[in-house]
Coordinates of C-alpha atoms and ligand atoms in Angstrom, one line a residue:
X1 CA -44.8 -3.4 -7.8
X2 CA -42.1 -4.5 -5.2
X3 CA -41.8 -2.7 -1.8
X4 CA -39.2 0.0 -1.1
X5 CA -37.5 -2.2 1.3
X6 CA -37.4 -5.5 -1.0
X7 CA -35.6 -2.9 -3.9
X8 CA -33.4 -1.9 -1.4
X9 CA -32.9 -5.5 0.0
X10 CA -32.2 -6.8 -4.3
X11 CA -29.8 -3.5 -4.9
X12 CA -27.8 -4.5 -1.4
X13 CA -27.0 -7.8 -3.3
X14 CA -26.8 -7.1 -6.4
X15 CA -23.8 -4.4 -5.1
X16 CA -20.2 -5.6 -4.8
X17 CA -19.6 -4.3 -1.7
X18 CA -15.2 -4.7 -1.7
X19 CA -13.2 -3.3 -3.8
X20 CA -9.9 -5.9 -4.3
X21 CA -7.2 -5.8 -6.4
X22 CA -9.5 -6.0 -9.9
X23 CA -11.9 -3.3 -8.8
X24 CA -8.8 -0.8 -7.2
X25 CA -6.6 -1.1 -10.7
X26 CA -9.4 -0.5 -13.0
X27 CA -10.4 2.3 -11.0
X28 CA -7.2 3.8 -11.2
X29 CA -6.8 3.1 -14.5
X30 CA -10.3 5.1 -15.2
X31 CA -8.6 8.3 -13.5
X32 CA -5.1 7.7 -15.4
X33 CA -3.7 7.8 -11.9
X34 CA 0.1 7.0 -10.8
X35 CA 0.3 6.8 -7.4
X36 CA 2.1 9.4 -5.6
X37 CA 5.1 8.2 -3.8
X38 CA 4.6 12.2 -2.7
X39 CA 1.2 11.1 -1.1
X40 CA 2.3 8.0 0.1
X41 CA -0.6 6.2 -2.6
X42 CA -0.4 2.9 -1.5
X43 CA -3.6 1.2 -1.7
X44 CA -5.2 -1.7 0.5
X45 CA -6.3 -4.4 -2.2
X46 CA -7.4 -6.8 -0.1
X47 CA -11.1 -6.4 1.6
X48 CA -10.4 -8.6 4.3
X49 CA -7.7 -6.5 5.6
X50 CA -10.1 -3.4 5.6
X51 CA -13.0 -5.4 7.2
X52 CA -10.2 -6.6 10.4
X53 CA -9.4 -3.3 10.6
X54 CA -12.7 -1.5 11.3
X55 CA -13.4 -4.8 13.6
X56 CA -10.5 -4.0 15.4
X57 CA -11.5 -0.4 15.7
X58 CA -14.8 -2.0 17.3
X59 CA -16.5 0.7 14.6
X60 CA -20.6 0.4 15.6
X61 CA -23.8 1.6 14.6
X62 CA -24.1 4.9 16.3
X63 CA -20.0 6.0 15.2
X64 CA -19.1 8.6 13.2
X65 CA -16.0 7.3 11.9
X66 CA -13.2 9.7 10.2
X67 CA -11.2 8.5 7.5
X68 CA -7.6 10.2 6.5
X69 CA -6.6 9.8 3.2
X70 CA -9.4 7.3 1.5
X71 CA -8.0 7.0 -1.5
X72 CA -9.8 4.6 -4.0
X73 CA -12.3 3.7 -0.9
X74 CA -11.3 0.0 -0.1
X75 CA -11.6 1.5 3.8
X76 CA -13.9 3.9 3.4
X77 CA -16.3 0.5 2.0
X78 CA -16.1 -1.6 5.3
X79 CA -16.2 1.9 7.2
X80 CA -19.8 2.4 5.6
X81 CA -21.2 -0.8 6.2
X82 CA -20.9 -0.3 10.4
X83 CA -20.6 3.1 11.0
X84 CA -23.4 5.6 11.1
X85 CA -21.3 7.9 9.6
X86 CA -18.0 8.4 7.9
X87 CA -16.0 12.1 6.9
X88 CA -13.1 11.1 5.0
X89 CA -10.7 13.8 4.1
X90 CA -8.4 13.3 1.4
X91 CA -5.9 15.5 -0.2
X92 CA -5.8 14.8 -4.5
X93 CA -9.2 16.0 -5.6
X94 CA -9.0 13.5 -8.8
X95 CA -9.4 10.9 -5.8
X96 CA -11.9 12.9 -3.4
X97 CA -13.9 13.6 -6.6
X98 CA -14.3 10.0 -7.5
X99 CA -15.2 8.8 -3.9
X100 CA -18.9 9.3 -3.5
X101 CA -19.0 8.0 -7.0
X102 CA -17.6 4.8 -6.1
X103 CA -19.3 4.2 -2.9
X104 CA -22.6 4.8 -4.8
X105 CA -21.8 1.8 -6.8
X106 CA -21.0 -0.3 -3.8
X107 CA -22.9 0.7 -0.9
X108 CA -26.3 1.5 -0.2
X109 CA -24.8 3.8 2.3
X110 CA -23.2 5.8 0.5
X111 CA -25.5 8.6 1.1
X112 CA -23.8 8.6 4.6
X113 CA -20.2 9.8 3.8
X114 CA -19.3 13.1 3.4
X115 CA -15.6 13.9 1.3
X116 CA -13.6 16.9 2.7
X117 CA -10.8 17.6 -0.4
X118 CA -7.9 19.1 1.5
X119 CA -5.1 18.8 3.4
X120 CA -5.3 16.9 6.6
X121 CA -2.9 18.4 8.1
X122 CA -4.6 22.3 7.6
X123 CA -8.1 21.1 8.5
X124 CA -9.6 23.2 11.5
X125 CA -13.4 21.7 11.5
X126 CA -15.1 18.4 11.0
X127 CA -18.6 18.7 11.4
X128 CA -20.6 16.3 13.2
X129 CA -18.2 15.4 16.1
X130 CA -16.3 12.3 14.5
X131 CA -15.8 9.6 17.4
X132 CA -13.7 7.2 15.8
X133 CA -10.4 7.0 13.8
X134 CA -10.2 5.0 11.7
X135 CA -7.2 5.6 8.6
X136 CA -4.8 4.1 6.4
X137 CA -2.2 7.1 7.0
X138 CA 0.3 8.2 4.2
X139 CA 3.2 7.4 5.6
X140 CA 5.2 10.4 5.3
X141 CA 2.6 12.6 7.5
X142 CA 1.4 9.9 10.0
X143 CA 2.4 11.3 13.4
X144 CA 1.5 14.6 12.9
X145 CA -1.3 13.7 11.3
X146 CA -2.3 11.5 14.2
X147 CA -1.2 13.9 17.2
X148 CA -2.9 17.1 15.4
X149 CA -6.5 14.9 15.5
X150 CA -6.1 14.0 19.0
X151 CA -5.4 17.3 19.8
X152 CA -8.0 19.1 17.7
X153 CA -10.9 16.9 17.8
X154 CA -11.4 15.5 21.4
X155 CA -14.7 13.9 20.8
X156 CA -12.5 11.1 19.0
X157 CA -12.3 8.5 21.7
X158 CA -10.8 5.7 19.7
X159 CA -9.3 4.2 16.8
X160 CA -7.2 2.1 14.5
X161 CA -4.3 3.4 12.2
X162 CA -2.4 1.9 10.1
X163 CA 1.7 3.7 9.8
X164 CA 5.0 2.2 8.7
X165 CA 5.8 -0.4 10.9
X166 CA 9.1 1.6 12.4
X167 CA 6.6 4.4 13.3
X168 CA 4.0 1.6 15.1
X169 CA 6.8 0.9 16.9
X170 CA 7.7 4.2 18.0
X171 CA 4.1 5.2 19.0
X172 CA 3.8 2.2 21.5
X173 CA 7.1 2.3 22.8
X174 CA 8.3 2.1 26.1
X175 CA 10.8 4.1 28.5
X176 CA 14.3 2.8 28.3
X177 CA 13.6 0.9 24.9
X178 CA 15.3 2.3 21.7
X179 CA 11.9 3.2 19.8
X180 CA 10.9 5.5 22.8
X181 CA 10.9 9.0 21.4
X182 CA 8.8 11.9 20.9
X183 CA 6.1 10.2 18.9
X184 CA 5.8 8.1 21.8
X185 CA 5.7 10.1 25.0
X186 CA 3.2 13.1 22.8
X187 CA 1.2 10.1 21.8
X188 CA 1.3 9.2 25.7
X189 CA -0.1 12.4 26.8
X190 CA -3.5 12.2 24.8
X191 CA -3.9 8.0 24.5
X192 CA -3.2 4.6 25.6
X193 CA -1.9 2.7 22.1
X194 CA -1.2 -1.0 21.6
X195 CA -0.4 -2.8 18.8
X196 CA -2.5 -4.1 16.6
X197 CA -0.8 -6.4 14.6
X198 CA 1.3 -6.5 11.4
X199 CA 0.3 -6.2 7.6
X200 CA 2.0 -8.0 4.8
X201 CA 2.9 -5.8 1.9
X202 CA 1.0 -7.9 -0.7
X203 CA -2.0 -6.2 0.5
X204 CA -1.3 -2.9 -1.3
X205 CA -0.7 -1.5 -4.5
X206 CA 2.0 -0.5 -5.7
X207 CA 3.7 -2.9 -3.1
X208 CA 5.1 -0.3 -0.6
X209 CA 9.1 -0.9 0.8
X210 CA 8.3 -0.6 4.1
X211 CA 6.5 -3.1 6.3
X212 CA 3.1 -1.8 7.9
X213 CA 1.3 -2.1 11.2
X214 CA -2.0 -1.6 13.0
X215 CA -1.9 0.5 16.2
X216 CA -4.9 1.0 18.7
X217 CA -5.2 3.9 20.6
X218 CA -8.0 4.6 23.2
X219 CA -8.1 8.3 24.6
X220 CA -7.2 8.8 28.5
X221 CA -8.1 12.0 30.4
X222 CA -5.5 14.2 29.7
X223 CA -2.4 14.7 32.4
X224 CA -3.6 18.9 32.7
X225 CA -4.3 21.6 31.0
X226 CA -3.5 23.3 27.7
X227 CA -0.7 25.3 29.3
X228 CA 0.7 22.0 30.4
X229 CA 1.0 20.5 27.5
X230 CA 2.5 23.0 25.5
X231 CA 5.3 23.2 28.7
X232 CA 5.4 19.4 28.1
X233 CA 6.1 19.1 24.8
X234 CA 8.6 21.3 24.8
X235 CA 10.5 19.6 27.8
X236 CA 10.2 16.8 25.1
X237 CA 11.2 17.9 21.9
X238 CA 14.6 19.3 24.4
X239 CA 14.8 16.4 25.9
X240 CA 14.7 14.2 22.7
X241 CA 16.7 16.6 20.4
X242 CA 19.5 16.0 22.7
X243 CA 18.7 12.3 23.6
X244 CA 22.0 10.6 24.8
X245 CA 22.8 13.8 27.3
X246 CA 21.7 14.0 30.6
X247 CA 18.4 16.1 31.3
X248 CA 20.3 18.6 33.2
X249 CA 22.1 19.5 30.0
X250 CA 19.7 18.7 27.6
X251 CA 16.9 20.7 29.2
X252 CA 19.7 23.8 29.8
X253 CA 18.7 25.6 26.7
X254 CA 15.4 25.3 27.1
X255 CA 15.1 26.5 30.9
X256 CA 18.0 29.3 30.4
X257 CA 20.7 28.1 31.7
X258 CA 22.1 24.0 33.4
X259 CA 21.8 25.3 37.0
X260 CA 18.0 26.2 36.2
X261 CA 17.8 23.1 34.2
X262 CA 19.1 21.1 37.5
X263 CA 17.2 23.2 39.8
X264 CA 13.9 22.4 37.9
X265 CA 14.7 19.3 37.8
X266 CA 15.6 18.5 41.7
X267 CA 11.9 20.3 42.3
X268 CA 10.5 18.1 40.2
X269 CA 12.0 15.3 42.0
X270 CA 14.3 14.0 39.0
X271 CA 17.8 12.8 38.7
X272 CA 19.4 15.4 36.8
X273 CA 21.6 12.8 35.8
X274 CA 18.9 10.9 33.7
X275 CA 18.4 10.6 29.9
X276 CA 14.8 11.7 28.6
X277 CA 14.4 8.2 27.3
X278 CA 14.3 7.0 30.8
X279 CA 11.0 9.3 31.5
X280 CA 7.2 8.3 31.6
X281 CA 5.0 11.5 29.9
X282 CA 4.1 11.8 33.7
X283 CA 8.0 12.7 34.4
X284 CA 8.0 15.1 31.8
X285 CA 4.6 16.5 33.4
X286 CA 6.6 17.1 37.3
X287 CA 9.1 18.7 35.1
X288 CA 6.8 21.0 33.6
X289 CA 5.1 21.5 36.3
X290 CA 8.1 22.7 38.7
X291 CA 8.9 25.3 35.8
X292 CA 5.5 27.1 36.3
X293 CA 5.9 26.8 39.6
X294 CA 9.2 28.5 39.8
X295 CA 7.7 31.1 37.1
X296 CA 10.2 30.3 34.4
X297 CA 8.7 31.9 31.1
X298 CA 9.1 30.4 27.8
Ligands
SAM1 N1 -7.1 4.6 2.5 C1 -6.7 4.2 1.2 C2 -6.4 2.7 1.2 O1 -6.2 2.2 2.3 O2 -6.3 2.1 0.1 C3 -5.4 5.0 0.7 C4 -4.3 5.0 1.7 S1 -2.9 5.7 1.1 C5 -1.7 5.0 2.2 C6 -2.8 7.4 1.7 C7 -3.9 8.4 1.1 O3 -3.7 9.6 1.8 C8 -3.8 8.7 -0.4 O4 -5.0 8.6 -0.9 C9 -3.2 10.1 -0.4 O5 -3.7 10.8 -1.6 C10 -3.8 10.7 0.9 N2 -3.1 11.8 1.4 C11 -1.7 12.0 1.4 N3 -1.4 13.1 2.1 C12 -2.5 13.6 2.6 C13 -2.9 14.7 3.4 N4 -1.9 15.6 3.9 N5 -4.2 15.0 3.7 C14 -5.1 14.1 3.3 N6 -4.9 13.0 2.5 C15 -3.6 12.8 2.2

């Protein structure tokens, strides 16, 4: 009779643990699915890529990784193989239903994931405390999908997503650049993010029309408080609705009227005469500061 351990040792190589291009297709084939342009379904078919990226996300032992959007499991596979554990939350239920299914085939860790089947974008609780994200984001949801986790789940300290590579761009922008936008100073306020390199579109399927990257973000103590933020955002979304005016008059709805918008501003110790793009998230914190200060409500 062989020992627990050498079973589990033969069963560890007898698995195939990647799924690449042959495994993905017949899997979808087995649950007649057409991916969802809707969902952005565009599947990684190549295990190396999903190996780098939980590298990159310097996934170890004692993480509990979260997963948007598995899909067929080609990242939730590598994710399993270094993290303690993995949540992975995924919205089609023919997909979320299959998961555990195929990780039981191809990991002896399967036991370690848990499948949420909903919307990522509604989800209020993931239990465990998830320190890592780690995600293959559908495209059409990415930034709020990525702001709404650093926001609600602050015991994530890290991760690795991959977006469209337009949207990479515009997370990791800088002031005075023409990416630098919203995404990039909200992004600001919770993280530091980098890039981390491109993706070649032969690595999905269907072969998407947009080209992909990897961004790196690593959380940074927040700039203040709840009340803060909320006054910073908003300074942002005005500033950026409005983006080639100057802050005195793009901020003037906002804060009432311009002469509060300049006044604000001169407290804050801003040119008036500046675009938003020209602004650090720590800009946009003075101004949001000197409007508590002066007591102007929302
Ligand atoms: N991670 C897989 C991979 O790399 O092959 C699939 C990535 S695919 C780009 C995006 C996945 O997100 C799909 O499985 C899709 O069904 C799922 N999805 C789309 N919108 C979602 C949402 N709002 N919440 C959770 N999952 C979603």
């Amino acid at each position: 009779m062989p020992s627990a351990s050498l079973v589990r040792f033969r069963t560890a190589h007898l698995m195939n643990d990647s799924l690449g291009a042959i495994e993905i297709r017949a899997l979808a084939e087995k649950l007649n699915l057409k991916p969802a342009k809707s969902l952005g379904q565009n599947f990684v078919i190549d295990a190396n890529i999903c190996r780098k990226i939980v590298r990159v996300a310097e996934v170890s032992s004692t993480d509990h990784a979260l997963e948007i959007g598995p899909g067929l499991g080609s990242l939730t596979l590598a994710l399993l193989t270094q993290a303690k554990w993995v949540t992975a939350i995924e919205i089609d239920s023919r997909l979320a239903n299959e998961l555990p299914l195929t990780m039981a085939l191809h990991s002896e860790n399967a036991k370690n994931l848990t499948v949420i089947n909903a919307d990522a974008l509604v989800v209020q609780e993931v239990p465990n405390n998830p320190t890592v994200l780690v995600a293959n984001l559908p495209y059409n949801v990415s930034v709020p999908v990525l702001l709404r986790y650093l926001e609600k789940f602050p015991t994530l300290n890290s991760g690795v997503v991959m977006v469209q590579a337009e949207v990479a761009d515009r997370l990791i922008a800088k002031p005075g650049t023409k990416d630098y936008g919203i995404p990039s100073v909200k992004a600001a306020w919770w993280s530091q993010m980098v890039n981390a390199g491109s993706v070649g579109r032969s690595v999905f399927w269907p072969t998407p029309n947009v080209d992909s990257k990897l961004v790196r973000f690593t959380r940074r103590p927040t700039p203040g408080d709840e009340e803060l933020r909320l006054n910073v955002f908003s300074a942002v979304d005005a500033a950026f609705a409005q983006r080639r005016k100057m802050l005195r008059s793009a901020l003037s709805s906002w804060l009432g009227s311009s002469s509060v918008a300049e006044a604000v501003l001169q407290r804050a110790g801003i040119d008036p005469t500046l675009r938003g793009e020209a602004l650090e998230v720590d800009g946009f914190c003075a101004i949001a500061r000197a409007k508590q200060e002066m007591g102007i409500g929302f």
